[in-house]
Coordinates of C-alpha atoms in Angstrom, one line a residue:
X527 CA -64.2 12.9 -35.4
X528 CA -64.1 13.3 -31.9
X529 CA -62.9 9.9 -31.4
X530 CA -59.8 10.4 -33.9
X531 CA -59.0 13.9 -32.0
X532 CA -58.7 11.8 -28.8
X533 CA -56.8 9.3 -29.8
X534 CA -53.9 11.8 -31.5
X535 CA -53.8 13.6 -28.3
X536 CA -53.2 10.1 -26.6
X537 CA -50.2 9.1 -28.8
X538 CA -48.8 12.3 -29.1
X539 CA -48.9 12.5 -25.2
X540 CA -47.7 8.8 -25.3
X541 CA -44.7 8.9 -27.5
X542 CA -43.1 12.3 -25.7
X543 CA -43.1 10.9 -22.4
X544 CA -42.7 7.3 -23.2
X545 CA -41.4 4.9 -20.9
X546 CA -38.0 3.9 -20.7
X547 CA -36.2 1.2 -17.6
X548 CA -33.3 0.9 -15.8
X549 CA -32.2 -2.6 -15.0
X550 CA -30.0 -2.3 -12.5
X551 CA -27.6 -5.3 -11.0
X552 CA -29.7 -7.0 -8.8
X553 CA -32.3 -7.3 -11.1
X554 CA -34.3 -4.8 -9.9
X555 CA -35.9 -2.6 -11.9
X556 CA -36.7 1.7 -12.2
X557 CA -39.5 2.5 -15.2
X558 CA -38.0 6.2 -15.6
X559 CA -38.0 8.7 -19.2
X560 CA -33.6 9.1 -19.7
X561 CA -32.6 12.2 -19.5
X562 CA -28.6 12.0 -19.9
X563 CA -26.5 9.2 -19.4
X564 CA -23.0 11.0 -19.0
X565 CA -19.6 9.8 -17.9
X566 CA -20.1 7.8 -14.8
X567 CA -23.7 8.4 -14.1
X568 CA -27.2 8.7 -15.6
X569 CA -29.8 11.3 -15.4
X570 CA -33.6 10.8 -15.2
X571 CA -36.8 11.5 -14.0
X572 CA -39.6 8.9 -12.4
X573 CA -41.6 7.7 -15.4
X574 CA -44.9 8.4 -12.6
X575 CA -43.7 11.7 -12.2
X576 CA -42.5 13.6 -14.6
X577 CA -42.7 16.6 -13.4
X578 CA -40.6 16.1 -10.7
X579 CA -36.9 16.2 -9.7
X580 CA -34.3 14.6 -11.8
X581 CA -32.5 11.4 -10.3
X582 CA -29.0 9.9 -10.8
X583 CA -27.6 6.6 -10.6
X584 CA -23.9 5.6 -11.2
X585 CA -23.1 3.2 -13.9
X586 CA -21.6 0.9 -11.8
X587 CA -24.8 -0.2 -10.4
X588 CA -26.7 -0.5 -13.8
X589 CA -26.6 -3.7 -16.2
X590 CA -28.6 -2.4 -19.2
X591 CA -30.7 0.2 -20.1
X592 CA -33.9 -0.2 -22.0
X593 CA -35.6 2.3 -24.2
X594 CA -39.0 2.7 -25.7
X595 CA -37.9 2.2 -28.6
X596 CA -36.8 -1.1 -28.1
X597 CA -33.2 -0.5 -28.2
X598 CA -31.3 -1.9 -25.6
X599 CA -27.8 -0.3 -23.9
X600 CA -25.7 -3.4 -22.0
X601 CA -23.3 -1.0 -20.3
X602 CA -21.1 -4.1 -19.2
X603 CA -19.4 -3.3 -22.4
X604 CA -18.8 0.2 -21.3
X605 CA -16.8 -1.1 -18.0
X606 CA -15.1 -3.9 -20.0
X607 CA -13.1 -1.2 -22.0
X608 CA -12.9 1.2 -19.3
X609 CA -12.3 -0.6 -16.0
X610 CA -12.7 2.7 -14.1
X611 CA -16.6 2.0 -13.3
X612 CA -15.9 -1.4 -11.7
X613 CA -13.8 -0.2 -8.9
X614 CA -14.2 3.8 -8.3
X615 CA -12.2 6.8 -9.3
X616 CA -11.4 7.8 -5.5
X617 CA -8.5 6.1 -3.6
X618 CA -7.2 6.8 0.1
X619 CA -4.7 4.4 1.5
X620 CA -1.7 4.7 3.8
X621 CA 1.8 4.1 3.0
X622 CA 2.8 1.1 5.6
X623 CA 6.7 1.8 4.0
X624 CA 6.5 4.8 6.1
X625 CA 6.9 3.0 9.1
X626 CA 10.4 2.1 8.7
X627 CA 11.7 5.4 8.8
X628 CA 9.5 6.8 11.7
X629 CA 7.1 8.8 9.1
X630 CA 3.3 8.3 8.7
X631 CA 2.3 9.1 5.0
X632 CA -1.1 9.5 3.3
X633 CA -2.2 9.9 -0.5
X634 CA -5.4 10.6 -1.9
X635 CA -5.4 9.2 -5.8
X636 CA -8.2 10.5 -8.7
X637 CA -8.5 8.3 -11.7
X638 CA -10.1 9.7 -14.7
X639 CA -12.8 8.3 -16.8
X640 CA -11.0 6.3 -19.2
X641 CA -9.4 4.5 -16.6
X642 CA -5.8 4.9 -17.8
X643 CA -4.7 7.9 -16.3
X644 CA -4.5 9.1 -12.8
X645 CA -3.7 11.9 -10.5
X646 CA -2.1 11.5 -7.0
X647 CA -1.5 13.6 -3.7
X648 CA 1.0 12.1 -1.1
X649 CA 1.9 13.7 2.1
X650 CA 4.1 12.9 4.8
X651 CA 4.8 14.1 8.3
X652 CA 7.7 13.2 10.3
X653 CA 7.9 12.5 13.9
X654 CA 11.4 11.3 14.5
X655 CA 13.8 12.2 17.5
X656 CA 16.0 14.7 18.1
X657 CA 18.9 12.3 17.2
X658 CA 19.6 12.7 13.8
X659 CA 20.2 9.8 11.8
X660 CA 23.0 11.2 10.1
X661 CA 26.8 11.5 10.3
X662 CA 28.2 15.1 11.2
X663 CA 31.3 14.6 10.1
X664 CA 29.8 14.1 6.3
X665 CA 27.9 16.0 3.6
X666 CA 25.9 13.7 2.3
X667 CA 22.3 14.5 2.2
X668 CA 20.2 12.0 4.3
X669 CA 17.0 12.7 4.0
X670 CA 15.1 9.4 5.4
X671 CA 14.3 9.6 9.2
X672 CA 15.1 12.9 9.3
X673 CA 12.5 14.1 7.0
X674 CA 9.7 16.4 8.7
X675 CA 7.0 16.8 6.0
X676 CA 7.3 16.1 2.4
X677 CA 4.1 16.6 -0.2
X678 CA 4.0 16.0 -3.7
X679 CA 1.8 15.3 -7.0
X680 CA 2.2 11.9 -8.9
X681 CA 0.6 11.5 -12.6
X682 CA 0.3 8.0 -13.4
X683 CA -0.6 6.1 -16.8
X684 CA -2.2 2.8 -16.4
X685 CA -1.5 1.0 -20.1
X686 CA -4.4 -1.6 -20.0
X687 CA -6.9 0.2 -18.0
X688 CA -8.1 -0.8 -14.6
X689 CA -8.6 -4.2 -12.9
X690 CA -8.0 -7.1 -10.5
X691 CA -4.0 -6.1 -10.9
X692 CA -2.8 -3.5 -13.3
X693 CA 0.6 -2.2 -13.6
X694 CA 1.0 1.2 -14.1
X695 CA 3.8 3.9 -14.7
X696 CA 4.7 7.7 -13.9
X697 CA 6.5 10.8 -12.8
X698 CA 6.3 12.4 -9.2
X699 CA 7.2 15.8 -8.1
X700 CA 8.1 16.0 -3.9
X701 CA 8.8 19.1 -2.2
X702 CA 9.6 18.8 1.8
X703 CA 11.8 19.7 4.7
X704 CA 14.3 17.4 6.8
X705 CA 16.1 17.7 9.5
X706 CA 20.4 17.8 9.3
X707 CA 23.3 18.4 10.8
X708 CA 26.5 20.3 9.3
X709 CA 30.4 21.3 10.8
X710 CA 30.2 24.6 12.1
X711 CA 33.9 25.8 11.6
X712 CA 35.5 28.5 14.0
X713 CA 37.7 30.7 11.9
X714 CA 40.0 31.7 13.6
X715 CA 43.9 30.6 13.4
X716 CA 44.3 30.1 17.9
X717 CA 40.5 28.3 17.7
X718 CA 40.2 24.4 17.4
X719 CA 36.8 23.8 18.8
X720 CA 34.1 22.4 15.9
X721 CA 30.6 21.6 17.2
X722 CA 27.8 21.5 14.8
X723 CA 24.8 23.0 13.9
X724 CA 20.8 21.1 13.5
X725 CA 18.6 23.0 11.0
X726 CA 16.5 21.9 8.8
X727 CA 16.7 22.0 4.6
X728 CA 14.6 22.3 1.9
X729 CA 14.7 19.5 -1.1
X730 CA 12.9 18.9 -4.4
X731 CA 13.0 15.8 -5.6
X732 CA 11.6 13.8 -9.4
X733 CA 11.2 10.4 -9.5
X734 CA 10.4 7.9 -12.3
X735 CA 8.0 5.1 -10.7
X736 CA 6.4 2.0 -11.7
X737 CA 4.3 -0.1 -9.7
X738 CA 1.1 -2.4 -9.3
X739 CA -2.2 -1.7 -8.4
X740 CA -4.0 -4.9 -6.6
X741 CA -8.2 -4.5 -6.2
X742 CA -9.1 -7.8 -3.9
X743 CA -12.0 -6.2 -3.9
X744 CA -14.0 -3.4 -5.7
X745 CA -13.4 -1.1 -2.1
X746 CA -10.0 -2.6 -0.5
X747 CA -7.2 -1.9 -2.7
X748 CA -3.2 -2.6 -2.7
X749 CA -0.6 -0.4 -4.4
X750 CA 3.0 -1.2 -4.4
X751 CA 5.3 1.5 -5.8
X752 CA 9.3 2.1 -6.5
X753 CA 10.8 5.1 -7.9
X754 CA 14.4 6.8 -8.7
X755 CA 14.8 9.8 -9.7
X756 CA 17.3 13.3 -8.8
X757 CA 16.7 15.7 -6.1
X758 CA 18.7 18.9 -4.9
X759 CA 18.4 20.8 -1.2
X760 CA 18.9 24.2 -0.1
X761 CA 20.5 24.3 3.0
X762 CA 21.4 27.4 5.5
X763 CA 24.9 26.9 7.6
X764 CA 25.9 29.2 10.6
X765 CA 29.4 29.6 11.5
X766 CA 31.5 31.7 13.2
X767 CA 34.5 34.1 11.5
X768 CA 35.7 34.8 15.1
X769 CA 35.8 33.2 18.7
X770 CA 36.5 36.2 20.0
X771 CA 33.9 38.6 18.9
X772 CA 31.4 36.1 18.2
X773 CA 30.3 37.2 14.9
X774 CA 28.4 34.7 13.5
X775 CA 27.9 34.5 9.4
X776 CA 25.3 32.5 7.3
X777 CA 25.3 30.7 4.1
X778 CA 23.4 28.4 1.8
X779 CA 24.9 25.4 0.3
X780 CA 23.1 23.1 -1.9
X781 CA 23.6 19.4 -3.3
X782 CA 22.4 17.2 -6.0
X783 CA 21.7 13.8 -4.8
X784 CA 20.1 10.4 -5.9
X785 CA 16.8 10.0 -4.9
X786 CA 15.0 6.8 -4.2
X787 CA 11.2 6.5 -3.0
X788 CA 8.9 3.4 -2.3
X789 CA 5.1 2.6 -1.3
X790 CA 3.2 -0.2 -0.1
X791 CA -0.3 2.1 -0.1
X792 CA -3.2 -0.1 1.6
X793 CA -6.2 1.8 1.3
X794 CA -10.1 1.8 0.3
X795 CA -11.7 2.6 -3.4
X796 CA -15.0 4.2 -3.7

């Protein structure tokens, strides 16, 4: 009787904490009881102490997952339809564009689970000269190497996932500053001096974009991007009603313009 007692308390003991393994990628091995296994990670505790803390371990480093049962999880599968576990949800890169028109711009770019959707942070600080790159004698909005900061939000849809090169769509909203100059206009029927006035204008831009997204490698990644879109700026004018006096009168004039924006983001994935 006593011997049957034992032996329930041994099975019952044995099949609540029975062992389970992760095989992970370079065919080592971790005997551990599952806890969770959750979006891009799995929870556990050490099959020799399971008492202790719970451990994690991200998906991408796993091959399969066996259970006491006998049951076996490949979770190649899971990254075959997803993508996103192969190469990281986290992108930083630097826009090499930006260059050209004497900016420097960075963008920080969170993919989802799934894979196919994305969100993305670009900002950009100006550090061009005095010397406007503009014409005075016009009203078109240049924008360009005049620009002093811009930021903005991009949400992107990638249609087949992710992988070595996916192309992907989207919409970005920009908000920034840039430098400008405008006539200033003396009122005043004996005056005929002009001279202008350097400010600096709001603008808000949307812009349709498409692009590709290279991955060399599951850490160095490539992104080339193109967009068109609308945009509108507030600008404040100073001029003066009289020579004579001096008095000196503000007001704000806005455009609508086309508005065209590209990338060439080199950055790493993690």
């Amino acid at each position: 009787m006593m011997k049957i007692a034992i032996a329930l308390l041994i099975s019952t003991v044995t099949s609540a904490w029975a062992q389970d393994v992760i095989v992970k990628k370079d065919d080592s091995k971790i005997d551990a009881k599952i806890i969770e296994i959750q979006g891009s990670e799995i929870r556990y505790k050490k099959f020799s102490n399971p008492d202790g803390p719970d451990y994690t371990i991200s998906k991408r480093e796993v091959a399969e997952v066996r259970y006491q049962n006998g049951e076996v999880e490949s979770l190649a599968k899971v990254k075959q339809a997803t993508g996103s576990e192969d190469f990281g949800r986290h992108f930083v890169s630097y826009n090499a564009f930006a260059l050209l028109f004497s900016n420097v711009n960075f963008a920080y770019e969170h993919f989802f689970p799934s894979g196919y959707f994305s969100v993305k942070v670009p900002l950009t600080i100006g550090f061009s000269s005095d010397e406007l790159d503009d014409d005075p004698s016009s009203d078109i909005v240049k924008i360009g190497k005049n620009k002093i900061f811009n930021v903005g939000v991009d949400f992107n849809f990638y249609p087949t996932g992710q992988g070595r090169a996916k192309y992907f769509m989207g919409t970005g909203i920009e908000y920034g500053q840039y430098k400008y100059q405008k006539n200033v206009y003396y009122y005043d029927p004996l005056a005929t001096q002009r001279d202008y006035n350097n400010s600096a204008a709001n603008y808000m831009a949307i812009t349709f974009k498409n692009g590709i997204l290279f991955q060399p490698t599951d850490n160095f990644n490539i992104q080339l991007t193109g967009g068109l879109g609308m945009g509108r700026d507030y600008a404040s004018y100073n001029y003066f009603y009289s020579v004579n006096n001096g008095n000196r009168y503000t007001y704000t004039e806005d455009h609508y313009f086309f508005y065209a924006s590209g990338a060439l983001n080199i950055g790493v994935r993690f």
